[in-house]
């Protein structure tokens, strides 16, 4: 039991260290001018999609509920956080103060909406919950589109708070590491075990005294908070933001990232987010056939990762990369 616990802790530390090392390498290449404009422009979206995927994995992977409204929470955080940032910009506060404050404000606002949506929605399960969260995401999008304070259909002008990848990458790296650390710690904690017990058998979890509604709401609110923070970061990388861009297509895209990376797998979500963010840009050379090739590659990868032969291959590789595993297990 102790060996298993130590192994899990070591795996978690390696995951955080690998993510940190990736951002350090990319930052070094960026600040020394060794990255192309195309790669530079993908750094912030990659960080945003990692946060979105890992946070959605809390709901889909850890809790086992299907949510299709994650982009809606992102848009709530994005617009509210960017409005705060625009207001702070008039006070001449530096980015180092303005961005963290606006991210916190956007995350809290998204968490409030997550609570409001979650209270009625989480009484449902499965397909019904998916439909309700999808509808809530679309309702949020339409409300934001019709508000004067958010610029309406023309969108919100964020040119005054726009920042390039060189300025935003450190904040993106911190947000990613924080999201990954929270997910890993929650997963290994007693609360994480309670959430997984609810996922595996709700009736049994209730019978031992677990407050199912409270745990489900907590997961929903935490996921919405990080989605809101990611939205604010993304908003600072754009000169104009429109609510129409954050529709059900984006929610499904994030869900695909989670499924491809593996339900409940943090390293899988990170790798999948990077691949599926970079892949469409890498396929720009094929112009009109870009999305067709992207879809085919996605289907092939999904088939390969769910193939029994491939699963045995990865299990065998894991055994070889962990020397003495069988001996330790025998002890």
PDB file of C-alpha atoms in Angstrom:
ATOM      1  CA  UNK A   1       0.000   0.000   0.000  1.00  0.00           C
ATOM      2  CA  UNK A   2       2.826   2.388   0.960  1.00  0.00           C
ATOM      3  CA  UNK A   3       4.736   1.528  -2.215  1.00  0.00           C
ATOM      4  CA  UNK A   4       1.660   2.265  -4.315  1.00  0.00           C
ATOM      5  CA  UNK A   5       1.166   5.598  -2.537  1.00  0.00           C
ATOM      6  CA  UNK A   6       4.819   6.559  -3.028  1.00  0.00           C
ATOM      7  CA  UNK A   7       4.652   5.581  -6.673  1.00  0.00           C
ATOM      8  CA  UNK A   8       1.591   7.761  -7.201  1.00  0.00           C
ATOM      9  CA  UNK A   9       3.274  10.699  -5.471  1.00  0.00           C
ATOM     10  CA  UNK A  10       6.354  10.217  -7.645  1.00  0.00           C
ATOM     11  CA  UNK A  11       4.188  10.116 -10.776  1.00  0.00           C
ATOM     12  CA  UNK A  12       2.411  13.324  -9.731  1.00  0.00           C
ATOM     13  CA  UNK A  13       5.716  15.095  -9.073  1.00  0.00           C
ATOM     14  CA  UNK A  14       7.055  13.942 -12.437  1.00  0.00           C
ATOM     15  CA  UNK A  15       3.918  15.269 -14.149  1.00  0.00           C
ATOM     16  CA  UNK A  16       4.270  18.713 -12.547  1.00  0.00           C
ATOM     17  CA  UNK A  17       8.030  18.736 -13.203  1.00  0.00           C
ATOM     18  CA  UNK A  18       7.537  17.778 -16.862  1.00  0.00           C
ATOM     19  CA  UNK A  19       4.960  20.540 -17.393  1.00  0.00           C
ATOM     20  CA  UNK A  20       7.220  23.079 -15.660  1.00  0.00           C
ATOM     21  CA  UNK A  21      10.221  21.958 -17.735  1.00  0.00           C
ATOM     22  CA  UNK A  22       8.197  22.291 -20.942  1.00  0.00           C
ATOM     23  CA  UNK A  23       7.291  25.901 -20.144  1.00  0.00           C
ATOM     24  CA  UNK A  24      10.870  26.716 -19.099  1.00  0.00           C
ATOM     25  CA  UNK A  25      12.187  25.409 -22.425  1.00  0.00           C
ATOM     26  CA  UNK A  26       9.543  27.266 -24.426  1.00  0.00           C
ATOM     27  CA  UNK A  27      10.200  30.470 -22.466  1.00  0.00           C
ATOM     28  CA  UNK A  28      13.941  30.167 -23.075  1.00  0.00           C
ATOM     29  CA  UNK A  29      13.378  29.694 -26.811  1.00  0.00           C
ATOM     30  CA  UNK A  30      10.851  32.545 -26.899  1.00  0.00           C
ATOM     31  CA  UNK A  31      12.977  35.110 -25.078  1.00  0.00           C
ATOM     32  CA  UNK A  32      16.077  34.261 -27.127  1.00  0.00           C
ATOM     33  CA  UNK A  33      14.163  34.702 -30.385  1.00  0.00           C
ATOM     34  CA  UNK A  34      14.372  31.075 -31.541  1.00  0.00           C
ATOM     35  CA  UNK A  35      10.623  30.570 -32.041  1.00  0.00           C
ATOM     36  CA  UNK A  36       8.774  31.388 -35.231  1.00  0.00           C
ATOM     37  CA  UNK A  37       5.780  33.728 -35.164  1.00  0.00           C
ATOM     38  CA  UNK A  38       3.444  30.770 -35.776  1.00  0.00           C
ATOM     39  CA  UNK A  39       4.750  28.841 -32.752  1.00  0.00           C
ATOM     40  CA  UNK A  40       4.783  31.985 -30.600  1.00  0.00           C
ATOM     41  CA  UNK A  41       1.121  32.654 -31.373  1.00  0.00           C
ATOM     42  CA  UNK A  42       0.201  29.143 -30.188  1.00  0.00           C
ATOM     43  CA  UNK A  43       1.797  29.378 -26.730  1.00  0.00           C
ATOM     44  CA  UNK A  44      -1.083  31.150 -24.963  1.00  0.00           C
ATOM     45  CA  UNK A  45      -3.839  29.041 -26.631  1.00  0.00           C
ATOM     46  CA  UNK A  46      -1.943  25.880 -25.632  1.00  0.00           C
ATOM     47  CA  UNK A  47      -1.819  27.032 -21.989  1.00  0.00           C
ATOM     48  CA  UNK A  48      -5.511  27.972 -22.109  1.00  0.00           C
ATOM     49  CA  UNK A  49      -6.589  24.626 -23.566  1.00  0.00           C
ATOM     50  CA  UNK A  50      -4.497  22.703 -21.034  1.00  0.00           C
ATOM     51  CA  UNK A  51      -6.277  24.509 -18.190  1.00  0.00           C
ATOM     52  CA  UNK A  52      -9.666  23.987 -19.839  1.00  0.00           C
ATOM     53  CA  UNK A  53      -9.038  20.273 -20.433  1.00  0.00           C
ATOM     54  CA  UNK A  54      -7.653  19.548 -16.958  1.00  0.00           C
ATOM     55  CA  UNK A  55     -10.501  21.462 -15.273  1.00  0.00           C
ATOM     56  CA  UNK A  56     -13.154  19.697 -17.372  1.00  0.00           C
ATOM     57  CA  UNK A  57     -11.490  16.400 -16.487  1.00  0.00           C
ATOM     58  CA  UNK A  58     -12.508  17.094 -12.889  1.00  0.00           C
ATOM     59  CA  UNK A  59     -16.146  16.856 -13.938  1.00  0.00           C
ATOM     60  CA  UNK A  60     -15.933  14.246 -16.688  1.00  0.00           C
ATOM     61  CA  UNK A  61     -13.101  12.042 -15.454  1.00  0.00           C
ATOM     62  CA  UNK A  62     -13.116  12.339 -11.669  1.00  0.00           C
ATOM     63  CA  UNK A  63     -16.851  12.849 -11.096  1.00  0.00           C
ATOM     64  CA  UNK A  64     -18.012  10.886 -14.144  1.00  0.00           C
ATOM     65  CA  UNK A  65     -20.604  13.432 -15.297  1.00  0.00           C
ATOM     66  CA  UNK A  66     -20.874  14.688 -18.879  1.00  0.00           C
ATOM     67  CA  UNK A  67     -20.765  18.496 -19.102  1.00  0.00           C
ATOM     68  CA  UNK A  68     -21.113  20.324 -22.426  1.00  0.00           C
ATOM     69  CA  UNK A  69     -21.205  23.893 -21.130  1.00  0.00           C
ATOM     70  CA  UNK A  70     -17.570  24.457 -20.165  1.00  0.00           C
ATOM     71  CA  UNK A  71     -17.054  27.137 -22.818  1.00  0.00           C
ATOM     72  CA  UNK A  72     -19.932  29.072 -21.255  1.00  0.00           C
ATOM     73  CA  UNK A  73     -18.077  29.349 -17.932  1.00  0.00           C
ATOM     74  CA  UNK A  74     -14.945  30.336 -19.817  1.00  0.00           C
ATOM     75  CA  UNK A  75     -16.825  33.176 -21.530  1.00  0.00           C
ATOM     76  CA  UNK A  76     -18.283  34.406 -18.211  1.00  0.00           C
ATOM     77  CA  UNK A  77     -14.803  34.601 -16.714  1.00  0.00           C
ATOM     78  CA  UNK A  78     -13.355  36.093 -19.885  1.00  0.00           C
ATOM     79  CA  UNK A  79     -15.782  39.000 -20.178  1.00  0.00           C
ATOM     80  CA  UNK A  80     -16.050  39.788 -16.462  1.00  0.00           C
ATOM     81  CA  UNK A  81     -12.285  39.526 -15.961  1.00  0.00           C
ATOM     82  CA  UNK A  82     -11.485  41.619 -19.032  1.00  0.00           C
ATOM     83  CA  UNK A  83     -13.954  44.308 -17.914  1.00  0.00           C
ATOM     84  CA  UNK A  84     -12.121  44.441 -14.580  1.00  0.00           C
ATOM     85  CA  UNK A  85      -8.772  44.585 -16.407  1.00  0.00           C
ATOM     86  CA  UNK A  86      -9.981  47.461 -18.613  1.00  0.00           C
ATOM     87  CA  UNK A  87     -11.125  49.351 -15.508  1.00  0.00           C
ATOM     88  CA  UNK A  88      -7.774  48.727 -13.794  1.00  0.00           C
ATOM     89  CA  UNK A  89      -5.896  49.790 -16.929  1.00  0.00           C
ATOM     90  CA  UNK A  90      -7.213  53.339 -16.483  1.00  0.00           C
ATOM     91  CA  UNK A  91      -5.421  53.459 -13.107  1.00  0.00           C
ATOM     92  CA  UNK A  92      -2.095  52.720 -14.855  1.00  0.00           C
ATOM     93  CA  UNK A  93      -1.541  49.528 -12.857  1.00  0.00           C
ATOM     94  CA  UNK A  94       1.140  47.251 -14.369  1.00  0.00           C
ATOM     95  CA  UNK A  95       0.278  43.922 -16.005  1.00  0.00           C
ATOM     96  CA  UNK A  96       1.793  42.081 -13.040  1.00  0.00           C
ATOM     97  CA  UNK A  97      -0.988  43.436 -10.813  1.00  0.00           C
ATOM     98  CA  UNK A  98      -3.786  43.857 -13.337  1.00  0.00           C
ATOM     99  CA  UNK A  99      -3.747  40.348 -14.805  1.00  0.00           C
ATOM    100  CA  UNK A 100      -3.743  38.311 -11.547  1.00  0.00           C
ATOM    101  CA  UNK A 101      -6.520  40.495 -10.093  1.00  0.00           C
ATOM    102  CA  UNK A 102      -8.642  40.234 -13.248  1.00  0.00           C
ATOM    103  CA  UNK A 103      -8.029  36.468 -13.448  1.00  0.00           C
ATOM    104  CA  UNK A 104      -9.178  36.068  -9.858  1.00  0.00           C
ATOM    105  CA  UNK A 105     -12.261  38.210 -10.550  1.00  0.00           C
ATOM    106  CA  UNK A 106     -13.081  36.261 -13.717  1.00  0.00           C
ATOM    107  CA  UNK A 107     -12.557  32.935 -11.969  1.00  0.00           C
ATOM    108  CA  UNK A 108     -14.812  33.893  -9.072  1.00  0.00           C
ATOM    109  CA  UNK A 109     -17.558  35.122 -11.396  1.00  0.00           C
ATOM    110  CA  UNK A 110     -17.366  31.878 -13.392  1.00  0.00           C
ATOM    111  CA  UNK A 111     -17.500  29.915 -10.114  1.00  0.00           C
ATOM    112  CA  UNK A 112     -20.673  31.787  -9.114  1.00  0.00           C
ATOM    113  CA  UNK A 113     -22.258  30.886 -12.454  1.00  0.00           C
ATOM    114  CA  UNK A 114     -21.035  27.314 -11.987  1.00  0.00           C
ATOM    115  CA  UNK A 115     -22.863  27.241  -8.648  1.00  0.00           C
ATOM    116  CA  UNK A 116     -26.040  28.737 -10.126  1.00  0.00           C
ATOM    117  CA  UNK A 117     -26.043  26.283 -13.032  1.00  0.00           C
ATOM    118  CA  UNK A 118     -24.950  23.350 -10.906  1.00  0.00           C
ATOM    119  CA  UNK A 119     -27.643  23.638  -8.223  1.00  0.00           C
ATOM    120  CA  UNK A 120     -30.488  22.581 -10.543  1.00  0.00           C
ATOM    121  CA  UNK A 121     -28.451  20.784 -13.226  1.00  0.00           C
ATOM    122  CA  UNK A 122     -26.576  18.347 -10.984  1.00  0.00           C
ATOM    123  CA  UNK A 123     -29.826  16.779  -9.846  1.00  0.00           C
ATOM    124  CA  UNK A 124     -29.744  15.184 -13.292  1.00  0.00           C
ATOM    125  CA  UNK A 125     -27.366  12.543 -14.606  1.00  0.00           C
ATOM    126  CA  UNK A 126     -25.955  11.233 -17.863  1.00  0.00           C
ATOM    127  CA  UNK A 127     -27.478  12.452 -21.120  1.00  0.00           C
ATOM    128  CA  UNK A 128     -29.965  14.711 -19.332  1.00  0.00           C
ATOM    129  CA  UNK A 129     -27.168  16.575 -17.556  1.00  0.00           C
ATOM    130  CA  UNK A 130     -25.265  16.904 -20.844  1.00  0.00           C
ATOM    131  CA  UNK A 131     -28.299  18.459 -22.554  1.00  0.00           C
ATOM    132  CA  UNK A 132     -28.929  20.895 -19.677  1.00  0.00           C
ATOM    133  CA  UNK A 133     -25.288  22.040 -19.496  1.00  0.00           C
ATOM    134  CA  UNK A 134     -25.240  22.425 -23.278  1.00  0.00           C
ATOM    135  CA  UNK A 135     -28.360  24.601 -23.087  1.00  0.00           C
ATOM    136  CA  UNK A 136     -26.910  26.651 -20.210  1.00  0.00           C
ATOM    137  CA  UNK A 137     -23.744  27.294 -22.198  1.00  0.00           C
ATOM    138  CA  UNK A 138     -25.777  28.568 -25.142  1.00  0.00           C
ATOM    139  CA  UNK A 139     -27.959  30.717 -22.856  1.00  0.00           C
ATOM    140  CA  UNK A 140     -24.848  32.301 -21.326  1.00  0.00           C
ATOM    141  CA  UNK A 141     -23.457  32.997 -24.798  1.00  0.00           C
ATOM    142  CA  UNK A 142     -26.681  34.680 -25.938  1.00  0.00           C
ATOM    143  CA  UNK A 143     -27.010  36.765 -22.777  1.00  0.00           C
ATOM    144  CA  UNK A 144     -23.447  38.071 -23.123  1.00  0.00           C
ATOM    145  CA  UNK A 145     -24.018  38.806 -26.823  1.00  0.00           C
ATOM    146  CA  UNK A 146     -27.036  40.980 -25.991  1.00  0.00           C
ATOM    147  CA  UNK A 147     -25.453  43.018 -23.194  1.00  0.00           C
ATOM    148  CA  UNK A 148     -24.282  46.550 -23.984  1.00  0.00           C
ATOM    149  CA  UNK A 149     -21.465  46.396 -21.443  1.00  0.00           C
ATOM    150  CA  UNK A 150     -19.851  43.489 -23.323  1.00  0.00           C
ATOM    151  CA  UNK A 151     -20.042  45.226 -26.702  1.00  0.00           C
ATOM    152  CA  UNK A 152     -23.022  43.261 -27.971  1.00  0.00           C
ATOM    153  CA  UNK A 153     -22.632  41.371 -31.245  1.00  0.00           C
ATOM    154  CA  UNK A 154     -19.609  43.505 -32.198  1.00  0.00           C
ATOM    155  CA  UNK A 155     -17.690  42.184 -29.214  1.00  0.00           C
ATOM    156  CA  UNK A 156     -15.645  43.789 -26.451  1.00  0.00           C
ATOM    157  CA  UNK A 157     -12.659  45.905 -27.489  1.00  0.00           C
ATOM    158  CA  UNK A 158      -9.700  44.622 -25.459  1.00  0.00           C
ATOM    159  CA  UNK A 159      -6.960  46.370 -27.431  1.00  0.00           C
ATOM    160  CA  UNK A 160      -6.119  48.516 -24.381  1.00  0.00           C
ATOM    161  CA  UNK A 161      -5.188  45.439 -22.306  1.00  0.00           C
ATOM    162  CA  UNK A 162      -3.711  43.361 -25.144  1.00  0.00           C
ATOM    163  CA  UNK A 163      -0.417  41.659 -24.307  1.00  0.00           C
ATOM    164  CA  UNK A 164       1.878  39.468 -26.393  1.00  0.00           C
ATOM    165  CA  UNK A 165       3.042  35.927 -25.711  1.00  0.00           C
ATOM    166  CA  UNK A 166       6.269  37.158 -24.078  1.00  0.00           C
ATOM    167  CA  UNK A 167       4.260  38.957 -21.407  1.00  0.00           C
ATOM    168  CA  UNK A 168       1.536  36.332 -20.948  1.00  0.00           C
ATOM    169  CA  UNK A 169       3.576  33.100 -20.990  1.00  0.00           C
ATOM    170  CA  UNK A 170       4.751  33.309 -17.330  1.00  0.00           C
ATOM    171  CA  UNK A 171       1.164  33.800 -16.138  1.00  0.00           C
ATOM    172  CA  UNK A 172      -0.023  30.986 -18.392  1.00  0.00           C
ATOM    173  CA  UNK A 173       2.653  28.677 -16.988  1.00  0.00           C
ATOM    174  CA  UNK A 174       1.695  29.496 -13.384  1.00  0.00           C
ATOM    175  CA  UNK A 175      -2.009  28.956 -14.124  1.00  0.00           C
ATOM    176  CA  UNK A 176      -1.323  25.606 -15.815  1.00  0.00           C
ATOM    177  CA  UNK A 177       0.888  24.401 -12.951  1.00  0.00           C
ATOM    178  CA  UNK A 178      -1.682  25.529 -10.380  1.00  0.00           C
ATOM    179  CA  UNK A 179      -4.506  23.743 -12.222  1.00  0.00           C
ATOM    180  CA  UNK A 180      -2.480  20.539 -12.611  1.00  0.00           C
ATOM    181  CA  UNK A 181      -1.381  20.628  -8.958  1.00  0.00           C
ATOM    182  CA  UNK A 182      -4.948  21.154  -7.710  1.00  0.00           C
ATOM    183  CA  UNK A 183      -6.265  18.322  -9.886  1.00  0.00           C
ATOM    184  CA  UNK A 184      -3.542  15.891  -8.771  1.00  0.00           C
ATOM    185  CA  UNK A 185      -3.871  16.772  -5.079  1.00  0.00           C
ATOM    186  CA  UNK A 186      -7.653  16.581  -5.188  1.00  0.00           C
ATOM    187  CA  UNK A 187      -7.504  13.229  -6.946  1.00  0.00           C
ATOM    188  CA  UNK A 188      -5.213  11.719  -4.276  1.00  0.00           C
ATOM    189  CA  UNK A 189      -6.976  13.287  -1.288  1.00  0.00           C
ATOM    190  CA  UNK A 190      -9.841  11.849   0.766  1.00  0.00           C
ATOM    191  CA  UNK A 191     -12.158  14.248  -1.083  1.00  0.00           C
ATOM    192  CA  UNK A 192     -11.005  12.853  -4.404  1.00  0.00           C
ATOM    193  CA  UNK A 193     -11.631   9.314  -3.223  1.00  0.00           C
ATOM    194  CA  UNK A 194     -15.116  10.352  -2.095  1.00  0.00           C
ATOM    195  CA  UNK A 195     -15.807  11.908  -5.513  1.00  0.00           C
ATOM    196  CA  UNK A 196     -14.629   8.758  -7.284  1.00  0.00           C
ATOM    197  CA  UNK A 197     -16.812   6.674  -4.968  1.00  0.00           C
ATOM    198  CA  UNK A 198     -19.800   8.781  -6.053  1.00  0.00           C
ATOM    199  CA  UNK A 199     -18.795   8.238  -9.675  1.00  0.00           C
ATOM    200  CA  UNK A 200     -18.523   4.468  -9.266  1.00  0.00           C
ATOM    201  CA  UNK A 201     -21.662   3.910  -7.175  1.00  0.00           C
ATOM    202  CA  UNK A 202     -23.822   6.840  -6.121  1.00  0.00           C
ATOM    203  CA  UNK A 203     -26.210   4.763  -3.999  1.00  0.00           C
ATOM    204  CA  UNK A 204     -23.370   3.107  -2.079  1.00  0.00           C
ATOM    205  CA  UNK A 205     -21.717   6.504  -1.533  1.00  0.00           C
ATOM    206  CA  UNK A 206     -24.948   7.944  -0.121  1.00  0.00           C
ATOM    207  CA  UNK A 207     -25.406   4.900   2.104  1.00  0.00           C
ATOM    208  CA  UNK A 208     -22.069   5.541   3.862  1.00  0.00           C
ATOM    209  CA  UNK A 209     -23.010   9.161   4.553  1.00  0.00           C
ATOM    210  CA  UNK A 210     -21.364  11.064   1.702  1.00  0.00           C
ATOM    211  CA  UNK A 211     -23.119  14.309   0.759  1.00  0.00           C
ATOM    212  CA  UNK A 212     -23.367  13.627  -2.965  1.00  0.00           C
ATOM    213  CA  UNK A 213     -24.862  17.004  -3.875  1.00  0.00           C
ATOM    214  CA  UNK A 214     -22.155  18.932  -2.004  1.00  0.00           C
ATOM    215  CA  UNK A 215     -19.299  17.006  -3.629  1.00  0.00           C
ATOM    216  CA  UNK A 216     -20.761  17.333  -7.118  1.00  0.00           C
ATOM    217  CA  UNK A 217     -21.318  21.066  -6.667  1.00  0.00           C
ATOM    218  CA  UNK A 218     -17.779  21.536  -5.342  1.00  0.00           C
ATOM    219  CA  UNK A 219     -16.284  19.830  -8.401  1.00  0.00           C
ATOM    220  CA  UNK A 220     -18.496  21.840 -10.743  1.00  0.00           C
ATOM    221  CA  UNK A 221     -17.549  25.148  -9.072  1.00  0.00           C
ATOM    222  CA  UNK A 222     -13.801  24.384  -9.042  1.00  0.00           C
ATOM    223  CA  UNK A 223     -13.876  23.433 -12.733  1.00  0.00           C
ATOM    224  CA  UNK A 224     -15.800  26.621 -13.577  1.00  0.00           C
ATOM    225  CA  UNK A 225     -13.315  28.737 -11.588  1.00  0.00           C
ATOM    226  CA  UNK A 226     -10.312  27.521 -13.564  1.00  0.00           C
ATOM    227  CA  UNK A 227     -12.233  27.837 -16.841  1.00  0.00           C
ATOM    228  CA  UNK A 228     -12.922  31.480 -15.954  1.00  0.00           C
ATOM    229  CA  UNK A 229      -9.247  32.128 -15.158  1.00  0.00           C
ATOM    230  CA  UNK A 230      -8.244  30.582 -18.494  1.00  0.00           C
ATOM    231  CA  UNK A 231     -10.770  32.812 -20.249  1.00  0.00           C
ATOM    232  CA  UNK A 232      -9.226  35.982 -18.791  1.00  0.00           C
ATOM    233  CA  UNK A 233      -5.753  34.879 -19.892  1.00  0.00           C
ATOM    234  CA  UNK A 234      -7.089  34.179 -23.372  1.00  0.00           C
ATOM    235  CA  UNK A 235      -8.862  37.549 -23.502  1.00  0.00           C
ATOM    236  CA  UNK A 236      -5.576  39.384 -22.891  1.00  0.00           C
ATOM    237  CA  UNK A 237      -4.117  37.752 -26.009  1.00  0.00           C
ATOM    238  CA  UNK A 238      -6.862  39.184 -28.258  1.00  0.00           C
ATOM    239  CA  UNK A 239      -7.741  42.713 -29.378  1.00  0.00           C
ATOM    240  CA  UNK A 240     -11.456  41.928 -29.608  1.00  0.00           C
ATOM    241  CA  UNK A 241     -13.564  39.198 -28.017  1.00  0.00           C
ATOM    242  CA  UNK A 242     -16.993  37.965 -29.097  1.00  0.00           C
ATOM    243  CA  UNK A 243     -19.252  35.646 -27.127  1.00  0.00           C
ATOM    244  CA  UNK A 244     -20.246  33.840 -30.342  1.00  0.00           C
ATOM    245  CA  UNK A 245     -16.810  32.193 -30.416  1.00  0.00           C
ATOM    246  CA  UNK A 246     -17.518  30.380 -27.132  1.00  0.00           C
ATOM    247  CA  UNK A 247     -20.369  28.149 -28.254  1.00  0.00           C
ATOM    248  CA  UNK A 248     -21.065  24.429 -27.955  1.00  0.00           C
ATOM    249  CA  UNK A 249     -18.405  23.678 -30.582  1.00  0.00           C
ATOM    250  CA  UNK A 250     -15.685  24.845 -28.204  1.00  0.00           C
ATOM    251  CA  UNK A 251     -17.203  22.830 -25.338  1.00  0.00           C
ATOM    252  CA  UNK A 252     -17.206  19.701 -27.499  1.00  0.00           C
ATOM    253  CA  UNK A 253     -13.649  20.410 -28.634  1.00  0.00           C
ATOM    254  CA  UNK A 254     -12.502  20.535 -25.008  1.00  0.00           C
ATOM    255  CA  UNK A 255     -14.433  17.329 -24.268  1.00  0.00           C
ATOM    256  CA  UNK A 256     -12.665  15.632 -27.195  1.00  0.00           C
ATOM    257  CA  UNK A 257      -9.317  16.650 -25.686  1.00  0.00           C
ATOM    258  CA  UNK A 258     -10.315  15.077 -22.359  1.00  0.00           C
ATOM    259  CA  UNK A 259     -11.556  11.845 -23.950  1.00  0.00           C
ATOM    260  CA  UNK A 260      -8.498  11.543 -26.182  1.00  0.00           C
ATOM    261  CA  UNK A 261      -6.132  12.084 -23.263  1.00  0.00           C
ATOM    262  CA  UNK A 262      -7.981   9.628 -21.056  1.00  0.00           C
ATOM    263  CA  UNK A 263     -10.755  10.144 -18.513  1.00  0.00           C
ATOM    264  CA  UNK A 264      -9.213  11.216 -15.216  1.00  0.00           C
ATOM    265  CA  UNK A 265      -5.667  11.324 -16.620  1.00  0.00           C
ATOM    266  CA  UNK A 266      -3.906  14.649 -16.003  1.00  0.00           C
ATOM    267  CA  UNK A 267      -0.802  13.883 -18.120  1.00  0.00           C
ATOM    268  CA  UNK A 268      -3.127  12.659 -20.871  1.00  0.00           C
ATOM    269  CA  UNK A 269      -5.117  15.905 -20.814  1.00  0.00           C
ATOM    270  CA  UNK A 270      -1.923  17.971 -21.011  1.00  0.00           C
ATOM    271  CA  UNK A 271      -0.488  16.009 -23.941  1.00  0.00           C
ATOM    272  CA  UNK A 272      -3.825  15.840 -25.750  1.00  0.00           C
ATOM    273  CA  UNK A 273      -4.386  19.610 -25.338  1.00  0.00           C
ATOM    274  CA  UNK A 274      -0.969  20.352 -26.806  1.00  0.00           C
ATOM    275  CA  UNK A 275      -1.427  17.980 -29.748  1.00  0.00           C
ATOM    276  CA  UNK A 276      -4.973  19.048 -30.637  1.00  0.00           C
ATOM    277  CA  UNK A 277      -4.088  22.750 -30.379  1.00  0.00           C
ATOM    278  CA  UNK A 278      -0.955  22.477 -32.499  1.00  0.00           C
ATOM    279  CA  UNK A 279      -2.303  19.979 -35.055  1.00  0.00           C
ATOM    280  CA  UNK A 280      -4.808  22.290 -36.842  1.00  0.00           C
ATOM    281  CA  UNK A 281      -2.090  24.937 -37.221  1.00  0.00           C
ATOM    282  CA  UNK A 282       0.403  22.364 -38.487  1.00  0.00           C
ATOM    283  CA  UNK A 283      -2.128  21.259 -41.120  1.00  0.00           C
ATOM    284  CA  UNK A 284      -2.599  24.756 -42.568  1.00  0.00           C
ATOM    285  CA  UNK A 285      -0.417  23.714 -45.502  1.00  0.00           C
ATOM    286  CA  UNK A 286      -3.223  21.486 -46.799  1.00  0.00           C
ATOM    287  CA  UNK A 287      -5.579  24.509 -46.834  1.00  0.00           C
ATOM    288  CA  UNK A 288      -9.169  23.419 -47.600  1.00  0.00           C
ATOM    289  CA  UNK A 289      -8.539  19.833 -46.515  1.00  0.00           C
ATOM    290  CA  UNK A 290      -7.137  20.847 -43.132  1.00  0.00           C
ATOM    291  CA  UNK A 291     -10.195  19.958 -41.025  1.00  0.00           C
ATOM    292  CA  UNK A 292     -10.769  16.731 -42.973  1.00  0.00           C
ATOM    293  CA  UNK A 293      -7.206  15.569 -42.284  1.00  0.00           C
ATOM    294  CA  UNK A 294      -7.564  16.722 -38.657  1.00  0.00           C
ATOM    295  CA  UNK A 295     -10.745  14.644 -38.236  1.00  0.00           C
ATOM    296  CA  UNK A 296      -9.166  11.556 -39.822  1.00  0.00           C
ATOM    297  CA  UNK A 297      -6.062  11.825 -37.617  1.00  0.00           C
ATOM    298  CA  UNK A 298      -8.282  12.257 -34.547  1.00  0.00           C
ATOM    299  CA  UNK A 299     -10.353   9.161 -35.391  1.00  0.00           C
ATOM    300  CA  UNK A 300      -7.217   7.077 -36.011  1.00  0.00           C
ATOM    301  CA  UNK A 301      -5.654   8.168 -32.724  1.00  0.00           C
ATOM    302  CA  UNK A 302      -8.871   7.410 -30.809  1.00  0.00           C
ATOM    303  CA  UNK A 303      -9.049   3.967 -32.414  1.00  0.00           C
ATOM    304  CA  UNK A 304      -5.383   3.290 -31.664  1.00  0.00           C
ATOM    305  CA  UNK A 305      -5.567   4.300 -28.004  1.00  0.00           C
ATOM    306  CA  UNK A 306      -8.611   2.059 -27.450  1.00  0.00           C
ATOM    307  CA  UNK A 307      -7.114  -0.903 -29.293  1.00  0.00           C
ATOM    308  CA  UNK A 308      -6.372  -3.885 -26.963  1.00  0.00           C
ATOM    309  CA  UNK A 309      -3.042  -4.555 -28.704  1.00  0.00           C
ATOM    310  CA  UNK A 310      -1.941  -0.944 -28.204  1.00  0.00           C
ATOM    311  CA  UNK A 311      -3.029  -1.068 -24.560  1.00  0.00           C
ATOM    312  CA  UNK A 312      -0.914  -4.195 -24.020  1.00  0.00           C
ATOM    313  CA  UNK A 313       2.022  -2.492 -25.750  1.00  0.00           C
ATOM    314  CA  UNK A 314       1.804   0.570 -23.478  1.00  0.00           C
ATOM    315  CA  UNK A 315       1.430  -1.649 -20.401  1.00  0.00           C
ATOM    316  CA  UNK A 316       4.519  -3.618 -21.446  1.00  0.00           C
ATOM    317  CA  UNK A 317       6.474  -0.416 -22.060  1.00  0.00           C
ATOM    318  CA  UNK A 318       5.445   0.879 -18.629  1.00  0.00           C
ATOM    319  CA  UNK A 319       6.707  -2.342 -17.021  1.00  0.00           C
ATOM    320  CA  UNK A 320      10.081  -1.956 -18.752  1.00  0.00           C
ATOM    321  CA  UNK A 321      10.372   1.707 -17.767  1.00  0.00           C
ATOM    322  CA  UNK A 322       9.717   0.824 -14.115  1.00  0.00           C
ATOM    323  CA  UNK A 323      12.491  -1.611 -13.154  1.00  0.00           C
ATOM    324  CA  UNK A 324      11.860  -3.820 -10.153  1.00  0.00           C
ATOM    325  CA  UNK A 325       8.145  -3.051 -10.111  1.00  0.00           C
ATOM    326  CA  UNK A 326       7.117  -6.696  -9.768  1.00  0.00           C
ATOM    327  CA  UNK A 327       9.652  -7.287  -6.994  1.00  0.00           C
ATOM    328  CA  UNK A 328       8.408  -4.271  -5.026  1.00  0.00           C
ATOM    329  CA  UNK A 329       4.809  -5.415  -5.492  1.00  0.00           C
ATOM    330  CA  UNK A 330       5.731  -8.863  -4.173  1.00  0.00           C
ATOM    331  CA  UNK A 331       7.146  -7.266  -1.032  1.00  0.00           C
TER     332      UNK A 331
END
